[in-house]
PDB file of C-alpha atoms in Angstrom:
ATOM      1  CA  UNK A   1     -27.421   0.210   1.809  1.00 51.00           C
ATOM      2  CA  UNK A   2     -25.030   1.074   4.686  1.00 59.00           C
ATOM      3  CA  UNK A   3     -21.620   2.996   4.388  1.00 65.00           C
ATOM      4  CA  UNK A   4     -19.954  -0.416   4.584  1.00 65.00           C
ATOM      5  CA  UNK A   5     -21.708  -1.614   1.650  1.00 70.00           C
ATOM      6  CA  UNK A   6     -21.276   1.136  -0.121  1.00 88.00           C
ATOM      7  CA  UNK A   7     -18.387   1.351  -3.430  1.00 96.00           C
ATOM      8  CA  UNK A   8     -16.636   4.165  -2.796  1.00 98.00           C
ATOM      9  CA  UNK A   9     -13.803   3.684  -5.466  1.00 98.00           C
ATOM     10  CA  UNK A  10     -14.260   6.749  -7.960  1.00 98.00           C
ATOM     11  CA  UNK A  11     -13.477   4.545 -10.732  1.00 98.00           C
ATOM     12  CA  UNK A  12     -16.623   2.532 -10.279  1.00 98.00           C
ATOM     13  CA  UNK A  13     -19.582   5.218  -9.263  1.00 98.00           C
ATOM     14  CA  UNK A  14     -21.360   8.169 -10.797  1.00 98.00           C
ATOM     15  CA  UNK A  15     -20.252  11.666 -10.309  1.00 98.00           C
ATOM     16  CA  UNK A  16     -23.181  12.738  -8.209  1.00 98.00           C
ATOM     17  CA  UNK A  17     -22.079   9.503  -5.669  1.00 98.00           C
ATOM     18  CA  UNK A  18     -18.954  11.002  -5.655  1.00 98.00           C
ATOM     19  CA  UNK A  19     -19.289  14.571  -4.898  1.00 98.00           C
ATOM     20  CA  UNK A  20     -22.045  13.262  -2.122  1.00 98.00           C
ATOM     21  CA  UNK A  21     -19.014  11.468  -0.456  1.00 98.00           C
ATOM     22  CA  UNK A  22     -16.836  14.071  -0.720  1.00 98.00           C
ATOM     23  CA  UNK A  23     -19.573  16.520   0.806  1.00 98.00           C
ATOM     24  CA  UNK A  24     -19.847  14.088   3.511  1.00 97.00           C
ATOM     25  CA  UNK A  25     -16.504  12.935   4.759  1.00 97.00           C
ATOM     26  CA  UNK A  26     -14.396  15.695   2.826  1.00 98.00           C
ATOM     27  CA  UNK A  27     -12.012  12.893   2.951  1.00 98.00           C
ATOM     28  CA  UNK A  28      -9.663  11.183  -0.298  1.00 98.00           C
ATOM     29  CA  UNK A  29      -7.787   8.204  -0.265  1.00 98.00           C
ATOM     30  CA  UNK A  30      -5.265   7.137  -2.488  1.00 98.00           C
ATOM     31  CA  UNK A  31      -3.754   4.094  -2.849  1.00 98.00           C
ATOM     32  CA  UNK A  32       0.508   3.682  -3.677  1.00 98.00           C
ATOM     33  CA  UNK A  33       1.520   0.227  -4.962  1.00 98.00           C
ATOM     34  CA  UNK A  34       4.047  -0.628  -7.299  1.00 98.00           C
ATOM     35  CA  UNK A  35       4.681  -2.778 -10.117  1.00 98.00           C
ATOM     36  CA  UNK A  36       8.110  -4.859  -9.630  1.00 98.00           C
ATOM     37  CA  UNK A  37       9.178  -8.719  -9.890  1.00 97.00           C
ATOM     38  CA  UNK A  38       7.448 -10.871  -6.975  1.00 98.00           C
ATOM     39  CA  UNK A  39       9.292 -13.875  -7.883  1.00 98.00           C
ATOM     40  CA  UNK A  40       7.654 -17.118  -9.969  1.00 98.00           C
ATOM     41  CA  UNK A  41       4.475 -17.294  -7.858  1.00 98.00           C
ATOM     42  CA  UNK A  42       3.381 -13.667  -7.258  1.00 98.00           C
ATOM     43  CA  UNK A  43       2.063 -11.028 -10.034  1.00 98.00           C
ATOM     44  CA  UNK A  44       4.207  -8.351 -11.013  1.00 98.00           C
ATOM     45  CA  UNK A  45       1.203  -6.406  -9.376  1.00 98.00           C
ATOM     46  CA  UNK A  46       1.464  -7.579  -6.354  1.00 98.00           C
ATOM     47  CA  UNK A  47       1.670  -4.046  -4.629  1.00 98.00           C
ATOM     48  CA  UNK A  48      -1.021  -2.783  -6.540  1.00 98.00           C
ATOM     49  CA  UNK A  49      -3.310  -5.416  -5.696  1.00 98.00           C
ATOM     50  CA  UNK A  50      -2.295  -5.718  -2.148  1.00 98.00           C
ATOM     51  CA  UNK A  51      -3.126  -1.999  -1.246  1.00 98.00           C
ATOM     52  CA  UNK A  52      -6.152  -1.894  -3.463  1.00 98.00           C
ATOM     53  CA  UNK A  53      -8.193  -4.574  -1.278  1.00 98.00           C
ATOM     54  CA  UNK A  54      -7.022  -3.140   1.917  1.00 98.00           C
ATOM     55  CA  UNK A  55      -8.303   0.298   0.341  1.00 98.00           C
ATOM     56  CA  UNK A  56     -11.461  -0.898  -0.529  1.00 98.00           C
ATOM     57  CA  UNK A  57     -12.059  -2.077   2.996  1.00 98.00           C
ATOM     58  CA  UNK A  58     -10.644   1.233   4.751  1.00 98.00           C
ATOM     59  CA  UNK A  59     -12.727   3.814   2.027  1.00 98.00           C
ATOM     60  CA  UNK A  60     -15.946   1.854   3.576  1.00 98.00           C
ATOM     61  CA  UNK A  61     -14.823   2.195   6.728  1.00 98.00           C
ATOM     62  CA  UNK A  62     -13.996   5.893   6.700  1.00 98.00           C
ATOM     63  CA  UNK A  63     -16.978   6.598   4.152  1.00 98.00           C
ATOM     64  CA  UNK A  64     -13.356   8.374   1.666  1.00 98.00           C
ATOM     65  CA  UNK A  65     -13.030   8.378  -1.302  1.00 98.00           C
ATOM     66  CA  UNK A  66     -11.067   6.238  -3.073  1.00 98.00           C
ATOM     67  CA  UNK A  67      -9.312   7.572  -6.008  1.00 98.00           C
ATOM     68  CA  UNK A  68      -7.474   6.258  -8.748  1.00 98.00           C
ATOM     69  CA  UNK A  69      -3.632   6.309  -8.705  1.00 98.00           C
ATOM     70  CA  UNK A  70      -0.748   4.600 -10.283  1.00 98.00           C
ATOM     71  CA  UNK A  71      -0.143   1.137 -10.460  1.00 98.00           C
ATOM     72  CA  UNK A  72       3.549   2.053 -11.012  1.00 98.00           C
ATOM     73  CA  UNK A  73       5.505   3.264  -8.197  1.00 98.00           C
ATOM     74  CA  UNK A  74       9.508   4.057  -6.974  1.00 98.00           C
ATOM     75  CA  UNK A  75      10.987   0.992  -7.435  1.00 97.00           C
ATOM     76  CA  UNK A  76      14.455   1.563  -9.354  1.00 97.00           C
ATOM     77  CA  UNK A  77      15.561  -1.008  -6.567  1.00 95.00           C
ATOM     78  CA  UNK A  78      13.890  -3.617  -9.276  1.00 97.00           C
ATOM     79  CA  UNK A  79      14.801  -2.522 -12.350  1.00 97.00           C
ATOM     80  CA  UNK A  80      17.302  -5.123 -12.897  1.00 97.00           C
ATOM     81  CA  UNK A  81      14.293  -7.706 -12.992  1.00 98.00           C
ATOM     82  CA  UNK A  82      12.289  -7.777 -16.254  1.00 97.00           C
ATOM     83  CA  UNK A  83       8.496  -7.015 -15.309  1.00 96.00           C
ATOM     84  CA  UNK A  84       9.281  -3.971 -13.086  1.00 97.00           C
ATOM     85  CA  UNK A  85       8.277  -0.574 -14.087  1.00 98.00           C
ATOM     86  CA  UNK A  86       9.926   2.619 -12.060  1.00 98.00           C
ATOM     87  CA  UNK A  87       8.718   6.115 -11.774  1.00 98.00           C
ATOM     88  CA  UNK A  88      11.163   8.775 -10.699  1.00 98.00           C
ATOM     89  CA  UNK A  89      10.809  10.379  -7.647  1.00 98.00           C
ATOM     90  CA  UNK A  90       9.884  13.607  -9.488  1.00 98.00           C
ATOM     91  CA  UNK A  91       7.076  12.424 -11.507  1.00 98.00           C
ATOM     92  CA  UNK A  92       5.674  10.264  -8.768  1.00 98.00           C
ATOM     93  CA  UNK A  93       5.727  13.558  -6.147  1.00 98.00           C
ATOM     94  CA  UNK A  94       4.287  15.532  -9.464  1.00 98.00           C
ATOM     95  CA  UNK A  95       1.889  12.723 -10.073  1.00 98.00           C
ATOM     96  CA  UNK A  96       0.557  12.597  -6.571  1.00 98.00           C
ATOM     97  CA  UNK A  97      -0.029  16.393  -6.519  1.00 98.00           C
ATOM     98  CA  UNK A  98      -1.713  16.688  -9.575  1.00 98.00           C
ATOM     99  CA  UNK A  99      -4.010  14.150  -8.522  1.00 98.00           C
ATOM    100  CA  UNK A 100      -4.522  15.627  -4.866  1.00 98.00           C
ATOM    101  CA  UNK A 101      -4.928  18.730  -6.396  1.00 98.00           C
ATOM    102  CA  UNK A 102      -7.663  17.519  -8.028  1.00 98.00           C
ATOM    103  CA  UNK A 103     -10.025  15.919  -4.839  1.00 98.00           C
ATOM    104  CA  UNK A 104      -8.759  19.186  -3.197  1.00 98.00           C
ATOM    105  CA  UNK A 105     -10.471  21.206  -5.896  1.00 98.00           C
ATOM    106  CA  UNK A 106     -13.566  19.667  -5.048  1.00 97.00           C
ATOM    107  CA  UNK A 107     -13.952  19.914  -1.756  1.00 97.00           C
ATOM    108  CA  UNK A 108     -11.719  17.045  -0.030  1.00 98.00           C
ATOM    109  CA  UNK A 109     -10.181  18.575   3.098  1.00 98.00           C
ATOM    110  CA  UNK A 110      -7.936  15.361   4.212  1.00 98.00           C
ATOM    111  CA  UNK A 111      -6.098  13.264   2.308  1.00 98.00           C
ATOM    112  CA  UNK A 112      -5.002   9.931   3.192  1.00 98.00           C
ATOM    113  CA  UNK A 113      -2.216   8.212   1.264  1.00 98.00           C
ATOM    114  CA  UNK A 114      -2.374   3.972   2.028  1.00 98.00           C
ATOM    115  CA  UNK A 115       0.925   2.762   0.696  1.00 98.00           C
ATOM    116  CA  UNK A 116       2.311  -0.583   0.073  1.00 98.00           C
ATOM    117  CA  UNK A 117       5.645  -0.484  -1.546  1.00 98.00           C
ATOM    118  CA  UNK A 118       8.496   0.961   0.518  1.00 96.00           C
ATOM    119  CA  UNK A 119      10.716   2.576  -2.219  1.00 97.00           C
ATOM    120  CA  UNK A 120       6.973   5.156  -2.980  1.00 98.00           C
ATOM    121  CA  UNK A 121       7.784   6.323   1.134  1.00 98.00           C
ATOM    122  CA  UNK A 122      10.347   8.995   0.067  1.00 97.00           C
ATOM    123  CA  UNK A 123       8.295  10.384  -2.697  1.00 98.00           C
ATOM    124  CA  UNK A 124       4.963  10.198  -0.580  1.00 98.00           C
ATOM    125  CA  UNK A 125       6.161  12.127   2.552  1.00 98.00           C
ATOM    126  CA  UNK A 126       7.396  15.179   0.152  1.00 98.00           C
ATOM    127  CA  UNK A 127       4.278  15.194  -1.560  1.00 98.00           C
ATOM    128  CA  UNK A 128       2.106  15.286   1.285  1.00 98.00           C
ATOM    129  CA  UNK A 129       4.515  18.008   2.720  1.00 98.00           C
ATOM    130  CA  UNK A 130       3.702  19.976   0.184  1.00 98.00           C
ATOM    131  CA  UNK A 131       0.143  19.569  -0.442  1.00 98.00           C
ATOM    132  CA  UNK A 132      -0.147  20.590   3.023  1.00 97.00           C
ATOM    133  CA  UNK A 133       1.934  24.470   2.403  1.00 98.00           C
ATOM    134  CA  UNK A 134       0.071  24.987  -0.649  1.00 98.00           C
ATOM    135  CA  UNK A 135      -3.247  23.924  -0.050  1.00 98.00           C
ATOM    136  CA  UNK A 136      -6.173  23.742   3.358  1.00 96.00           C
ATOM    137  CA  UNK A 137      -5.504  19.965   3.886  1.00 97.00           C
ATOM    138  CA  UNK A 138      -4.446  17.728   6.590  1.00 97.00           C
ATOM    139  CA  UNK A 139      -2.717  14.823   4.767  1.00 98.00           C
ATOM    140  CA  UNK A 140      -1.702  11.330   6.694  1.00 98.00           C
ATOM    141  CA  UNK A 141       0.169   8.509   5.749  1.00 98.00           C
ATOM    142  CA  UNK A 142      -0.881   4.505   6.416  1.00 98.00           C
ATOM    143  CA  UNK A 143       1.859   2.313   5.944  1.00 98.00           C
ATOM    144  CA  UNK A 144      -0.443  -1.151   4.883  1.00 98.00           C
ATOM    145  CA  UNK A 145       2.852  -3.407   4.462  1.00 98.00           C
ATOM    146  CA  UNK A 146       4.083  -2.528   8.309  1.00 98.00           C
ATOM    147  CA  UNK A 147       0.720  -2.429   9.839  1.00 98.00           C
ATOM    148  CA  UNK A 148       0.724  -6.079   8.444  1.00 98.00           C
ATOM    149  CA  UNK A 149       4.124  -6.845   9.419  1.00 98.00           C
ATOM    150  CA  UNK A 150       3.357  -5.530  13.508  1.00 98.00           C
ATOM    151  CA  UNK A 151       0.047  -7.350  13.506  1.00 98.00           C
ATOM    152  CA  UNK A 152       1.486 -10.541  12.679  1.00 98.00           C
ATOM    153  CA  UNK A 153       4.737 -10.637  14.021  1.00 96.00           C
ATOM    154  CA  UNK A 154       4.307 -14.048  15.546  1.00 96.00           C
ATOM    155  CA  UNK A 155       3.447 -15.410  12.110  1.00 96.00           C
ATOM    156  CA  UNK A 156       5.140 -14.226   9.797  1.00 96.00           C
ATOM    157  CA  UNK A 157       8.049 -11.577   8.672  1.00 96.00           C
ATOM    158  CA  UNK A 158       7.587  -8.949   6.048  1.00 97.00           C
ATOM    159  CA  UNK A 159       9.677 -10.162   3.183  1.00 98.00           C
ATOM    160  CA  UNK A 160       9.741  -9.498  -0.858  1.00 98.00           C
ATOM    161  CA  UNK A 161       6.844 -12.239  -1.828  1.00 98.00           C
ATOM    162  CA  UNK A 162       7.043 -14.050   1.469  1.00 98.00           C
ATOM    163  CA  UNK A 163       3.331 -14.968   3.443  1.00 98.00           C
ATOM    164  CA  UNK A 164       2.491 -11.212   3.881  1.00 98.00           C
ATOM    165  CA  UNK A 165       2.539  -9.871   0.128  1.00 98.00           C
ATOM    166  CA  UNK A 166       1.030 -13.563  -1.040  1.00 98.00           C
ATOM    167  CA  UNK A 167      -1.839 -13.076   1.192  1.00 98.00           C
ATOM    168  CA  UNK A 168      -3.712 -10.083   0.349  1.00 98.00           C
ATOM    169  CA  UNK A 169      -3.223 -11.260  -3.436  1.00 98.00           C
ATOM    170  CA  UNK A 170      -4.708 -14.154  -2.381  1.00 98.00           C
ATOM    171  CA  UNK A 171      -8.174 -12.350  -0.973  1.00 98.00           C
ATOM    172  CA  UNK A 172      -8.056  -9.976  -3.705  1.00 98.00           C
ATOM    173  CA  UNK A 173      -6.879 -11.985  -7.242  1.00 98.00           C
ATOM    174  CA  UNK A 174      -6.830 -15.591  -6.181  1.00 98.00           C
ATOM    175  CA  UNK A 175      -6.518 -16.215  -9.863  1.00 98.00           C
ATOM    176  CA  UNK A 176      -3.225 -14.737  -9.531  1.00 98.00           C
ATOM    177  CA  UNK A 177      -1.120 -16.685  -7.389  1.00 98.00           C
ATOM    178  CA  UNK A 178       0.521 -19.671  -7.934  1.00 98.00           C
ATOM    179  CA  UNK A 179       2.458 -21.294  -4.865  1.00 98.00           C
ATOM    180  CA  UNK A 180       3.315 -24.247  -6.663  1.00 98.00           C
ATOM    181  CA  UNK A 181       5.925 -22.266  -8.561  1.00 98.00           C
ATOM    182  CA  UNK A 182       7.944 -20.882  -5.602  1.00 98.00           C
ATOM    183  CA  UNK A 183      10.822 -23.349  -6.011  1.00 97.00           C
ATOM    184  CA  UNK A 184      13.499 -20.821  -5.727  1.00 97.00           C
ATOM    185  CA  UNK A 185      13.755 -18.868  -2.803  1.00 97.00           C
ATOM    186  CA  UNK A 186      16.918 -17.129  -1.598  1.00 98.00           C
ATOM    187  CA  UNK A 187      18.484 -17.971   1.593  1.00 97.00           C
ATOM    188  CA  UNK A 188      16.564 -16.914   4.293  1.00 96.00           C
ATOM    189  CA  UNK A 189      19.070 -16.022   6.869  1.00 96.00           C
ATOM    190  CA  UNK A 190      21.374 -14.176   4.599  1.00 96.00           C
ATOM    191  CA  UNK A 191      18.122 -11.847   3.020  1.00 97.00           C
ATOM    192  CA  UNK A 192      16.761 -11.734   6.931  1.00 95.00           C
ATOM    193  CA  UNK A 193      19.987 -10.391   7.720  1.00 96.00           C
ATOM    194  CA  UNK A 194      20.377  -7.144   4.737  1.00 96.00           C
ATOM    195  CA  UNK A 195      16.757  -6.257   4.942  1.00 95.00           C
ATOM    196  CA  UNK A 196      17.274  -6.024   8.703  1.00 95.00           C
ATOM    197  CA  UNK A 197      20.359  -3.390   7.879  1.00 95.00           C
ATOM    198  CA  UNK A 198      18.346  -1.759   4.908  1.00 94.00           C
ATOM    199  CA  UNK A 199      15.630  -0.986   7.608  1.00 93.00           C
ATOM    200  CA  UNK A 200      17.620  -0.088  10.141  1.00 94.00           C
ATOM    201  CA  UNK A 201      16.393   3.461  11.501  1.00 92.00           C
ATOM    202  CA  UNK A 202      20.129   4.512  12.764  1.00 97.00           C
ATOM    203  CA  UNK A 203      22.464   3.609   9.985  1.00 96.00           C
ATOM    204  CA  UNK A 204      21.609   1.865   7.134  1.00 95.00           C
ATOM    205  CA  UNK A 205      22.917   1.235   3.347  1.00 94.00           C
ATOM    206  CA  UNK A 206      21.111   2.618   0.192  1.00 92.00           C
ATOM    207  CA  UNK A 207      21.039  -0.732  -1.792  1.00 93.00           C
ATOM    208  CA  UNK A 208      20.575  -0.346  -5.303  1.00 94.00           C
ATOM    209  CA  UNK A 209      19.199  -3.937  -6.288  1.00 97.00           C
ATOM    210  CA  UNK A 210      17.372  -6.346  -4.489  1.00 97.00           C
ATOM    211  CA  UNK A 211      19.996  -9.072  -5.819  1.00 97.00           C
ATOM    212  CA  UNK A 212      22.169  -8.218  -2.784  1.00 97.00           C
ATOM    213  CA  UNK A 213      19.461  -9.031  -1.184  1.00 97.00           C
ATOM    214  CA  UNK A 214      17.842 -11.771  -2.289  1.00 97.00           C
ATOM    215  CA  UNK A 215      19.472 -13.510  -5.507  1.00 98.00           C
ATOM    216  CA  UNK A 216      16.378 -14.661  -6.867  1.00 98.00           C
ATOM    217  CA  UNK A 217      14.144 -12.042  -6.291  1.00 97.00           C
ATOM    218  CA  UNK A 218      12.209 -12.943  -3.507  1.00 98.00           C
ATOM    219  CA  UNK A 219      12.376 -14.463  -0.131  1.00 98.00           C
ATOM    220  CA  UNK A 220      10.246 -15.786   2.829  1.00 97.00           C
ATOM    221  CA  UNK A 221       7.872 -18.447   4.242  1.00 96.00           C
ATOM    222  CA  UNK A 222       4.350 -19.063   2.602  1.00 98.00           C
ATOM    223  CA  UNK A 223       3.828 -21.698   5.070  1.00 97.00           C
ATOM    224  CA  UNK A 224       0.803 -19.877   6.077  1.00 97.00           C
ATOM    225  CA  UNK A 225      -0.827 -19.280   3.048  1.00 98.00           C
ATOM    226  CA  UNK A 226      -4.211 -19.798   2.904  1.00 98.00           C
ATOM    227  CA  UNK A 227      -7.772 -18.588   1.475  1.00 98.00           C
ATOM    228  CA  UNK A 228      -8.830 -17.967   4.970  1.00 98.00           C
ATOM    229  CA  UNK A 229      -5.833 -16.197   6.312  1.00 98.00           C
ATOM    230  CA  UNK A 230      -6.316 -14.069   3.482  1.00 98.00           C
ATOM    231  CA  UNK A 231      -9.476 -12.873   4.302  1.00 98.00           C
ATOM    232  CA  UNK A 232      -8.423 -12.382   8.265  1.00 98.00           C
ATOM    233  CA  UNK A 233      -5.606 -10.405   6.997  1.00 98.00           C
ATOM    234  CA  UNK A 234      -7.239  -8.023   4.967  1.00 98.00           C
ATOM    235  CA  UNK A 235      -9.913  -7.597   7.262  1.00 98.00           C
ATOM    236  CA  UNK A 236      -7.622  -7.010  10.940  1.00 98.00           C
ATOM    237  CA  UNK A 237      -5.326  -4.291   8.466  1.00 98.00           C
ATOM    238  CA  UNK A 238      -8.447  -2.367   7.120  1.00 98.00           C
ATOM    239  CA  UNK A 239      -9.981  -2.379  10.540  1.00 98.00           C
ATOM    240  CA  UNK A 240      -6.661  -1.434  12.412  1.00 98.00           C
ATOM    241  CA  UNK A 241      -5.937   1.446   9.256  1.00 98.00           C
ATOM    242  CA  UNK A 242      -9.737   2.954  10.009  1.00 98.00           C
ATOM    243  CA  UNK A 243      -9.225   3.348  13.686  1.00 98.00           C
ATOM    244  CA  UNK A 244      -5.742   4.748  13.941  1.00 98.00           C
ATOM    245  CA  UNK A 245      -6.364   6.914  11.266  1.00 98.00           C
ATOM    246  CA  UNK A 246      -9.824   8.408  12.710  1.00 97.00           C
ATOM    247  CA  UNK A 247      -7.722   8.916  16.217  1.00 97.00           C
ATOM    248  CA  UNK A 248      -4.754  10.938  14.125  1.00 97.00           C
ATOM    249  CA  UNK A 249      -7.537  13.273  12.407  1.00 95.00           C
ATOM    250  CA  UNK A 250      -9.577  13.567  15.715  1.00 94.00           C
ATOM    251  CA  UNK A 251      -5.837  14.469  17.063  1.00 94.00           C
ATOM    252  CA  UNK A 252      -4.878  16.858  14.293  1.00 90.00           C
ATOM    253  CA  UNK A 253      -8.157  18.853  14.628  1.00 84.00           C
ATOM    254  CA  UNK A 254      -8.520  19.748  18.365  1.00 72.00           C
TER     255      UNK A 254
END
């Protein structure tokens, strides 16, 4: 069996499997989703799923291991949605210690953190911080959703349950989504516009609910939505994780 074919996700192999990756990469991997409203065709685990097959994919790649971590994430921007569950920053920062603390314990020296779900970004980058002045670890972050969004920027924009959240799903829990309900999207142009300003990296607004957004929830095209896209998805955002990540740890240790 090669490293590729390997499971690497903690949940799913014996202890002495585990310690024998840790022993040979010294590396953890833990994935941040969330678990908010994705609109009438998406699971309310949408980030959770998402980041999970990606995950799988990179933890193969980079012979990690992949540890088990909340489904629920920082997503207060949500709440007013039934079906979305919010940590607060605090116990998410605590949560991802604690856990950290643990791989770190036993003999993980690098920690890499694949996210999903913007609102966890805050929370993450703190965390690490910190892991990193109490502990001998080199922690880095992946951004999944915007490695997505950059590799298929001619396709496809990164909206809330548009294309590029429906796809991974799709690879992952087919079972899961159902396109023939998306009936009610908001208006494109109007959501295009705020999430532009919400992202903004100069001056931007702290919205507090993604109804000034997008009124129903969700937004986007899914005109691209298909079982083979959602393989070639997953597959070009594990494979372009795995290789920037192994040229930021080569950087960090010369």
């Amino acid at each position: 069996m090669t490293r590729q074919e390997e499971n690497h996700y903690l949940l799913e192999i014996t202890q002495p499997e585990a310690e024998a990756i840790l022993k040979r990469s010294r590396l953890a991997i833990i994935p941040a989703g969330s678990v908010e409203q994705h609109g009438p065709h998406l699971p309310c685990g949408t980030d959770h799923y998402a980041i999970m097959v990606i995950a799988r994919r990179v933890a193969a790649g980079l012979d990690g291991l992949l540890v088990p971590f909340s489904h629920a994430g920082v997503t207060p921007f949500h709440a007013s949605f039934a079906g979305t569950l919010t940590l607060r920053q605090e116990t998410y920062i605590n949560l991802l210690m604690d856990v950290a603390a643990s791989v770190i314990k036993h003999g993980a020296k690098r920690i890499l953190i694949l996210n999903w779900h913007e609102g966890n970004t805050a929370a993450i980058n703190y965390a690490a911080s910190q892991l990193q002045q109490q502990y001998d670890v080199r922690c880095v972050v992946a951004q999944a959703c915007y490695i997505a969004a950059q590799l298929y920027q001619e396709e496809a924009e990164l909206t809330h349950a548009g294309a590029l959240e429906a796809l991974p799903v799709l690879a992952y829990r087919p079972e899961l989504v159902r396109l023939e309900r998306a009936t009610n999207p908001s208006s494109y142009q109007a959501a295009r516009e705020m999430d532009a300003l919400r992202r903004s990296r100069s001056v931007y607004p702290l919205l507090a609910d993604i109804r000034q957004i997008a009124p129903t929830g969700w937004y986007g095209d899914l005109s691209i939505v298909n079982e083979k896209k959602a393989q070639e998805l997953v597959e070009r955002v594990s494979i372009e994780i795995v290789q920037a990540v192994q040229e930021v740890f080569e950087r960090l240790d010369t």
